[in-house]
XYZ file of C-alpha atoms in Angstrom:
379
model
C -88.201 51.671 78.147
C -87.882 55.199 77.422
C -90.131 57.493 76.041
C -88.905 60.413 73.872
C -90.935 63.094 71.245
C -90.309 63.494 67.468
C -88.715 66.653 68.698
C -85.970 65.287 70.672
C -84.948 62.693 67.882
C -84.783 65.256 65.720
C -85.185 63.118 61.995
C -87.290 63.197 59.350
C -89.839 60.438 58.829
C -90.009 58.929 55.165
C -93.327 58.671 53.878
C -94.965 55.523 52.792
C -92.824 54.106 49.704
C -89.657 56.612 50.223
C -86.038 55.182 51.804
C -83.022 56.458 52.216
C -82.193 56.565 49.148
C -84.432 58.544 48.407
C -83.062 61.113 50.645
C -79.337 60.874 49.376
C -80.809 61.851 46.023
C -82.602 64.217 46.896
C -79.846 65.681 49.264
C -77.472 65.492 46.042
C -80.399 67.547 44.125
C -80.085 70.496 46.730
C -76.490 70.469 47.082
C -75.983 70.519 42.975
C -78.088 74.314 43.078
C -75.329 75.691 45.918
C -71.527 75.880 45.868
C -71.973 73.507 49.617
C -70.557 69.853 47.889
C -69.054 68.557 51.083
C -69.626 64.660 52.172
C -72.591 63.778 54.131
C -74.664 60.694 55.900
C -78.144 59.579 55.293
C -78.320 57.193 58.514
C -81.547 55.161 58.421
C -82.512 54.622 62.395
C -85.914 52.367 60.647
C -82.132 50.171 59.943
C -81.070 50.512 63.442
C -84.982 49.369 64.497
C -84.967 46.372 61.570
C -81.510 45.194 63.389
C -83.220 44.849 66.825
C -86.060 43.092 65.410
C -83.771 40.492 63.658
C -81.337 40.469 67.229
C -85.009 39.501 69.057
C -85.817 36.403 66.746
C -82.302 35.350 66.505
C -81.383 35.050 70.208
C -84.379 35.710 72.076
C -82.261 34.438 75.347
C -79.371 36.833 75.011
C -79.977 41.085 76.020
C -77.779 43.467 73.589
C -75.781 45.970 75.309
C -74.709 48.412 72.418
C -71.331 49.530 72.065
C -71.235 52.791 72.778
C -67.878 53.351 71.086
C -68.622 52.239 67.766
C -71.132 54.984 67.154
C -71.771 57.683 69.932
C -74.260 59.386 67.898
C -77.176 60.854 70.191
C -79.821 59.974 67.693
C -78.871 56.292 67.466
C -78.422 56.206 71.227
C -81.828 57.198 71.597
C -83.482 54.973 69.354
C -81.815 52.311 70.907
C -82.514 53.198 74.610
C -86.438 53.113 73.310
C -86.370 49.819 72.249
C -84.863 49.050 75.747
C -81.172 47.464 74.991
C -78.394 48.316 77.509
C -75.551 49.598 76.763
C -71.989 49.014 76.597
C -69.685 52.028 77.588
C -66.253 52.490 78.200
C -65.583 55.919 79.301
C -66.897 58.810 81.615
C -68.005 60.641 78.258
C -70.105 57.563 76.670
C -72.102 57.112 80.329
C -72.807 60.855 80.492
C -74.243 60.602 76.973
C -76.307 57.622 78.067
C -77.440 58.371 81.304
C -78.473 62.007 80.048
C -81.535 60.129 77.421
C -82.732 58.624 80.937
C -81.075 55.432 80.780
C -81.068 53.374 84.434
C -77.571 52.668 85.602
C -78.677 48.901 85.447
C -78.902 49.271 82.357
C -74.990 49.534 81.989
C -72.386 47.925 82.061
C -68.731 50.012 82.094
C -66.907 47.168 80.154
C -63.409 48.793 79.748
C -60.796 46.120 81.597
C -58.285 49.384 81.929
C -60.085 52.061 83.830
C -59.032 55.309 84.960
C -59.663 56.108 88.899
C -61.272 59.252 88.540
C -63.532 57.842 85.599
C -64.304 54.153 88.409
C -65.125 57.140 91.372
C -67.236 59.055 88.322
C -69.267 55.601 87.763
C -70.002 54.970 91.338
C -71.019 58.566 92.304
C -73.825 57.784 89.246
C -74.848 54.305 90.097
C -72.871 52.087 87.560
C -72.418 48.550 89.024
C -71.608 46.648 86.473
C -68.191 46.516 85.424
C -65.270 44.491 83.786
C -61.623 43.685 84.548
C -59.133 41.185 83.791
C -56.427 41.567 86.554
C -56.231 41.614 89.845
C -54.420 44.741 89.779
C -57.649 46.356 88.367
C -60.002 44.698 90.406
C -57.948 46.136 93.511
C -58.600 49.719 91.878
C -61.897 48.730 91.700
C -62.066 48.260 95.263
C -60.437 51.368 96.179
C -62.395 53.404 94.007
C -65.964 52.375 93.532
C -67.944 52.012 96.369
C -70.795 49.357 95.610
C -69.003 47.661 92.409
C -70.170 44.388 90.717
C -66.956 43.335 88.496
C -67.832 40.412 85.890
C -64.617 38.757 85.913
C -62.662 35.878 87.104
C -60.307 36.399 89.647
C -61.330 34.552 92.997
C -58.566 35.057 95.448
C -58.716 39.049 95.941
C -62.628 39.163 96.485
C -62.793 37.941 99.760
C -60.281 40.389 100.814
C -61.458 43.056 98.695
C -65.352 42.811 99.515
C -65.942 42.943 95.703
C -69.428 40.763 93.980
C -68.381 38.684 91.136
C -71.140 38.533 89.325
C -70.527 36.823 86.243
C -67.945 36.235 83.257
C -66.983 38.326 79.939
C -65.379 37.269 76.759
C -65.185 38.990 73.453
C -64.005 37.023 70.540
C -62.831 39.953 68.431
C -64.405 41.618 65.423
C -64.257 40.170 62.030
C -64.298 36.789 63.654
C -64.738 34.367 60.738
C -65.024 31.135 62.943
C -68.534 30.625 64.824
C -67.480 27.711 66.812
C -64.840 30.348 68.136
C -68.204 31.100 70.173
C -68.950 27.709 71.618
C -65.004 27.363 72.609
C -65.206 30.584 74.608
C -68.896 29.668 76.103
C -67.592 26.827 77.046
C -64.687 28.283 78.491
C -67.145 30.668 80.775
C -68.824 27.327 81.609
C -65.260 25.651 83.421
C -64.888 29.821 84.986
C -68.260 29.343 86.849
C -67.199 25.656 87.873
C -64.098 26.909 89.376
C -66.245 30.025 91.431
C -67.843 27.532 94.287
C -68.938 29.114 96.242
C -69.498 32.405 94.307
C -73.220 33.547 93.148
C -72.516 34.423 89.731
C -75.465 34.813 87.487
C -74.242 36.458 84.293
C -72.426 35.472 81.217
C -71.275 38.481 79.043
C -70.695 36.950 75.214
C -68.691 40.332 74.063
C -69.499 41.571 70.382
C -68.217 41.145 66.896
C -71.066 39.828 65.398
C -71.184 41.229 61.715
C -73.345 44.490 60.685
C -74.090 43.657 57.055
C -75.410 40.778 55.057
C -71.920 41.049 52.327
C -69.568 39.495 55.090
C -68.131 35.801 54.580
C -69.834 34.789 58.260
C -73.676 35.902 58.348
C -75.249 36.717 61.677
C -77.660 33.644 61.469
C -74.791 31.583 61.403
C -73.164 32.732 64.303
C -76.483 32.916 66.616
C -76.953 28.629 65.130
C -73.683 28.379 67.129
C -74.737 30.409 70.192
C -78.186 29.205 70.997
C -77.044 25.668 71.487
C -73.859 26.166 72.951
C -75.973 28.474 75.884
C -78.741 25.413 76.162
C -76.256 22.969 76.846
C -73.712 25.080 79.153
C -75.617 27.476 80.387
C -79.537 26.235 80.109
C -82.283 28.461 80.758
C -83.185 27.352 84.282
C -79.786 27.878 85.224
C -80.014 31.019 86.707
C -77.523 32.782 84.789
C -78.561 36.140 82.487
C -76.836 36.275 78.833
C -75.830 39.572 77.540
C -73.830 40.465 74.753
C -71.960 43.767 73.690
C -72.798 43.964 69.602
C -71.158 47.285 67.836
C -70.981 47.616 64.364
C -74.239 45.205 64.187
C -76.210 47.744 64.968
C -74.942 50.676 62.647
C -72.897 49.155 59.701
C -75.632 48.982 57.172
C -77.696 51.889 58.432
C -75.396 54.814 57.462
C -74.958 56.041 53.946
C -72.392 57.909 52.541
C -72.494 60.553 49.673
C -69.121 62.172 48.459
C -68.395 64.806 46.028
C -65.358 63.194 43.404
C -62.476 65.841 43.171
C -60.095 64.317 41.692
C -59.318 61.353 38.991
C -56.453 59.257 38.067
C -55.772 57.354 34.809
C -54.016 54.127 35.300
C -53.206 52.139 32.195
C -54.224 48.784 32.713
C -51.165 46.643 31.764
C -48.282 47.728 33.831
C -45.193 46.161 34.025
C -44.090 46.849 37.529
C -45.046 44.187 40.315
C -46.437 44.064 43.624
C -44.862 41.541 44.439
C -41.573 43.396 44.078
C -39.048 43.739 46.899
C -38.300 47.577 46.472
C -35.376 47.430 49.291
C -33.561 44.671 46.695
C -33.194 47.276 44.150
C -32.084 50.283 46.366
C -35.281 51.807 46.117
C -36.628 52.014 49.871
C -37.187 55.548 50.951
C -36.203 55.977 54.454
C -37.903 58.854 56.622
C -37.536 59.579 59.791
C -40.408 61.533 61.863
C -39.494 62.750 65.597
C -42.634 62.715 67.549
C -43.068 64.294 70.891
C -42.523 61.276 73.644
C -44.874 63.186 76.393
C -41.978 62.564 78.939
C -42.367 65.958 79.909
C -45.793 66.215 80.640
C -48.673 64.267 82.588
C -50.822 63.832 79.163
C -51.768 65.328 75.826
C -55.250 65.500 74.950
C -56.523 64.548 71.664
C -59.259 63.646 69.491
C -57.949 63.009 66.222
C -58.126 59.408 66.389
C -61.587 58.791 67.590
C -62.021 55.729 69.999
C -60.294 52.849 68.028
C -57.393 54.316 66.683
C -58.147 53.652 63.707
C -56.899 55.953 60.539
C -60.990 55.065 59.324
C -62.251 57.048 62.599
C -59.548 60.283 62.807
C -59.908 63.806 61.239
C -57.471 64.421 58.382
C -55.603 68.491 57.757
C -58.515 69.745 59.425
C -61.409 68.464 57.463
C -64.877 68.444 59.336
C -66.630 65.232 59.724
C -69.450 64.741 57.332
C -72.987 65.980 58.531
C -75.487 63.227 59.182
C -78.859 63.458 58.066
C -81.169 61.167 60.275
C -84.278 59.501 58.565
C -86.879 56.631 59.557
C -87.286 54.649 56.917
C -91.189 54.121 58.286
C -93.834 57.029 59.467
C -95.500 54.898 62.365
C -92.407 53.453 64.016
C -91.932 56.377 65.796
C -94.975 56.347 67.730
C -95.093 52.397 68.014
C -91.859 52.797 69.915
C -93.321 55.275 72.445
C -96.239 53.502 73.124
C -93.921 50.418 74.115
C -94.391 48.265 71.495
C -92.227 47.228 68.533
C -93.888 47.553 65.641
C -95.484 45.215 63.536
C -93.303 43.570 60.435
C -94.235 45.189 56.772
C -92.923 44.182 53.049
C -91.964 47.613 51.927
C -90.009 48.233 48.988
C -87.038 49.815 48.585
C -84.506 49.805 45.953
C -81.263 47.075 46.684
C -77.839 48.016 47.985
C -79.245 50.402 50.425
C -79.963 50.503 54.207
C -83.756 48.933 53.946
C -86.636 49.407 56.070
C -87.030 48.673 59.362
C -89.708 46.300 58.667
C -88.815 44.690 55.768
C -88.462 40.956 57.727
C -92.202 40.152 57.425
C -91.602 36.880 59.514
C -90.658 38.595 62.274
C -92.918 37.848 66.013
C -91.744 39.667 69.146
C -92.980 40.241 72.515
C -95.387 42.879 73.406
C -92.390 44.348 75.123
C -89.263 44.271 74.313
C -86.388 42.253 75.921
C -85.344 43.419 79.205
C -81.443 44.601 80.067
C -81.368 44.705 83.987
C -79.056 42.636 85.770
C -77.999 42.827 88.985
């Protein structure tokens, strides 16, 4: 576990009967006396706490890795290396970022199946083992590249050759999954891998992520950890030998971020309309055709950008130049802080704080953990 100050998390504790609400409003009251109206975060980290807490009951057997690319922010980062959890990166940046808060390479694992060499020769100059791939073509750049690697994988006839240790096998099941036994398929699935590795020491089983970060979703994270635990007692019991880790995202930091926006512009729109959706513009000559050249890069090795963030997504780019929203970091309870850095998860508390916004981290009063919290080395 790591140990950090108040100084180098750099949030404000909420007092005894104050959330994050709280702070929105009274962010809103300061910004109303100055011409500053921009967007901003609240982002609860007592949320971020609460979430582990629930993770330990849920699936005591199973160590979180965080996604690193879902939400790179230092302060979450942080909070998450002191309650112990590995982490889940996919690029030289994200390791850098994790390894600078302290974090032990065995604490990571580089899960991108598409690595760049330079980025593979980066990991192994800084101790990063663990790794991912899902060709052989990668797992030969693997082998050229990294010098003590530990792929979790499943390709068996290029690692004698290679002089690679398959350690385990990964699956992710996508986000927004809305199926839980998709879960026992794929465990199962890792169960007929291992069968077909004789002769291979393979003692991990990677589960992936998309396990849902708020309690308003169709599937609810209880529901999908009923599937798990009894689908890794019967395939992959305890006394098996074989460490469960999973990669959760958006689990994490969904309901812990709040967002407050100034409104700058309305629209009336009458409410009986006679136009349709369901419409086929193009039968009516109506389709407006555009066409956009864009640059095809043929010319040169690569163009750097950030606009897009990791995903691609248009919900994680920049748009004309705007600034991203500054994020105010608050924990939602005074004594977690120090609880953390003495090693010990703090106790569970009924606190109350008004619905619809990121609660308190210890508002699951039936909550029992260990004196310390899971561990996230595997070798």
């Amino acid at each position: 576990m790591n140990t950090f100050t108040p100084a180098d998390f750099d949030f404000t504790f909420l007092e005894e009967g104050f959330c994050a609400r709280d702070m929105v409003e009274q962010r809103i009251n300061e910004l109303s006396m100055s011409d500053d109206r921009d967007a901003f975060y609240v982002a609860d980290l007592g949320d971020v706490l609460k979430k582990h807490l629930r993770w330990v009951r849920a699936m005591p057997r199973v160590t979180p890795f965080y996604a690193v690319k879902c939400n790179d922010s230092r302060a979450v980062v942080m909070t998450l290396a002191s309650l112990g959890t590995g982490f889940d990166c996919a690029s030289k940046t994200e390791i850098q970022l994790v390894q600078s808060l302290g974090v032990d390479p065995s604490r990571i694992i580089y899960a991108n199946p598409c690595k760049q060499m330079s980025q593979i020769k980066y990991a192994s100059a800084h101790g990063v083992q663990m790794m991912t791939f899902d060709s052989e073509v990668e797992l030969v750049k693997v082998a050229r590249c990294h010098e003590n690697s530990k792929p979790a994988g499943c390709s068996w006839s290029a690692h004698g050759s290679l002089g690679l240790d398959i350690i385990g096998v990964s699956f992710h099941v996508g986000s927004g999954c809305t199926d839980p036994e998709t879960y026992t398929q794929a465990i199962s699935d890792a169960r007929c891998v291992f069968d077909m590795g004789l002769g291979y020491n393979m003692t991990l089983l990677d589960i992936g992520g998309g396990f849902p970060g708020s309690d308003d979703t169709k599937l609810k994270f209880e529901e999908i950890t009923a599937v798990i635990n009894p689908a890794l007692d019967k395939y992959f019991p305890a006394d098996s030998g074989v460490r469960v880790i999973a990669e959760p995202g958006r689990y994490y930091v969904c309901s812990a971020y709040t967002l407050a926006v100034n409104i700058i512009a309305k629209k009336v729109v009458m409410k009986e309309q006679s136009a349709s959706d369901d419409e086929d513009d193009g039968a009516n000559d109506r389709t407006l055709i555009a066409v956009h050249p864009a640059p095809t890069c043929s010319w040169v090795n690569g163009c750097s950008s950030t606009t897009w963030g990791p995903t691609l997504s248009p919900a994680s780019s920049t748009f004309n130049g705007f600034q991203k929203p500054d994020i105010h970091y608050v924990m939602s309870r005074s004594n977690a802080f120090q609880q953390i850095s003495a090693q010990g998860l703090p106790a569970p508390v009924e606190e109350a704080c008004p619905s619809g916004m990121p609660s308190c981290c210890g508002r699951e009063s039936s909550l029992e953990l260990p004196a310390k919290p899971c561990p996230a080395r595997v070798l």
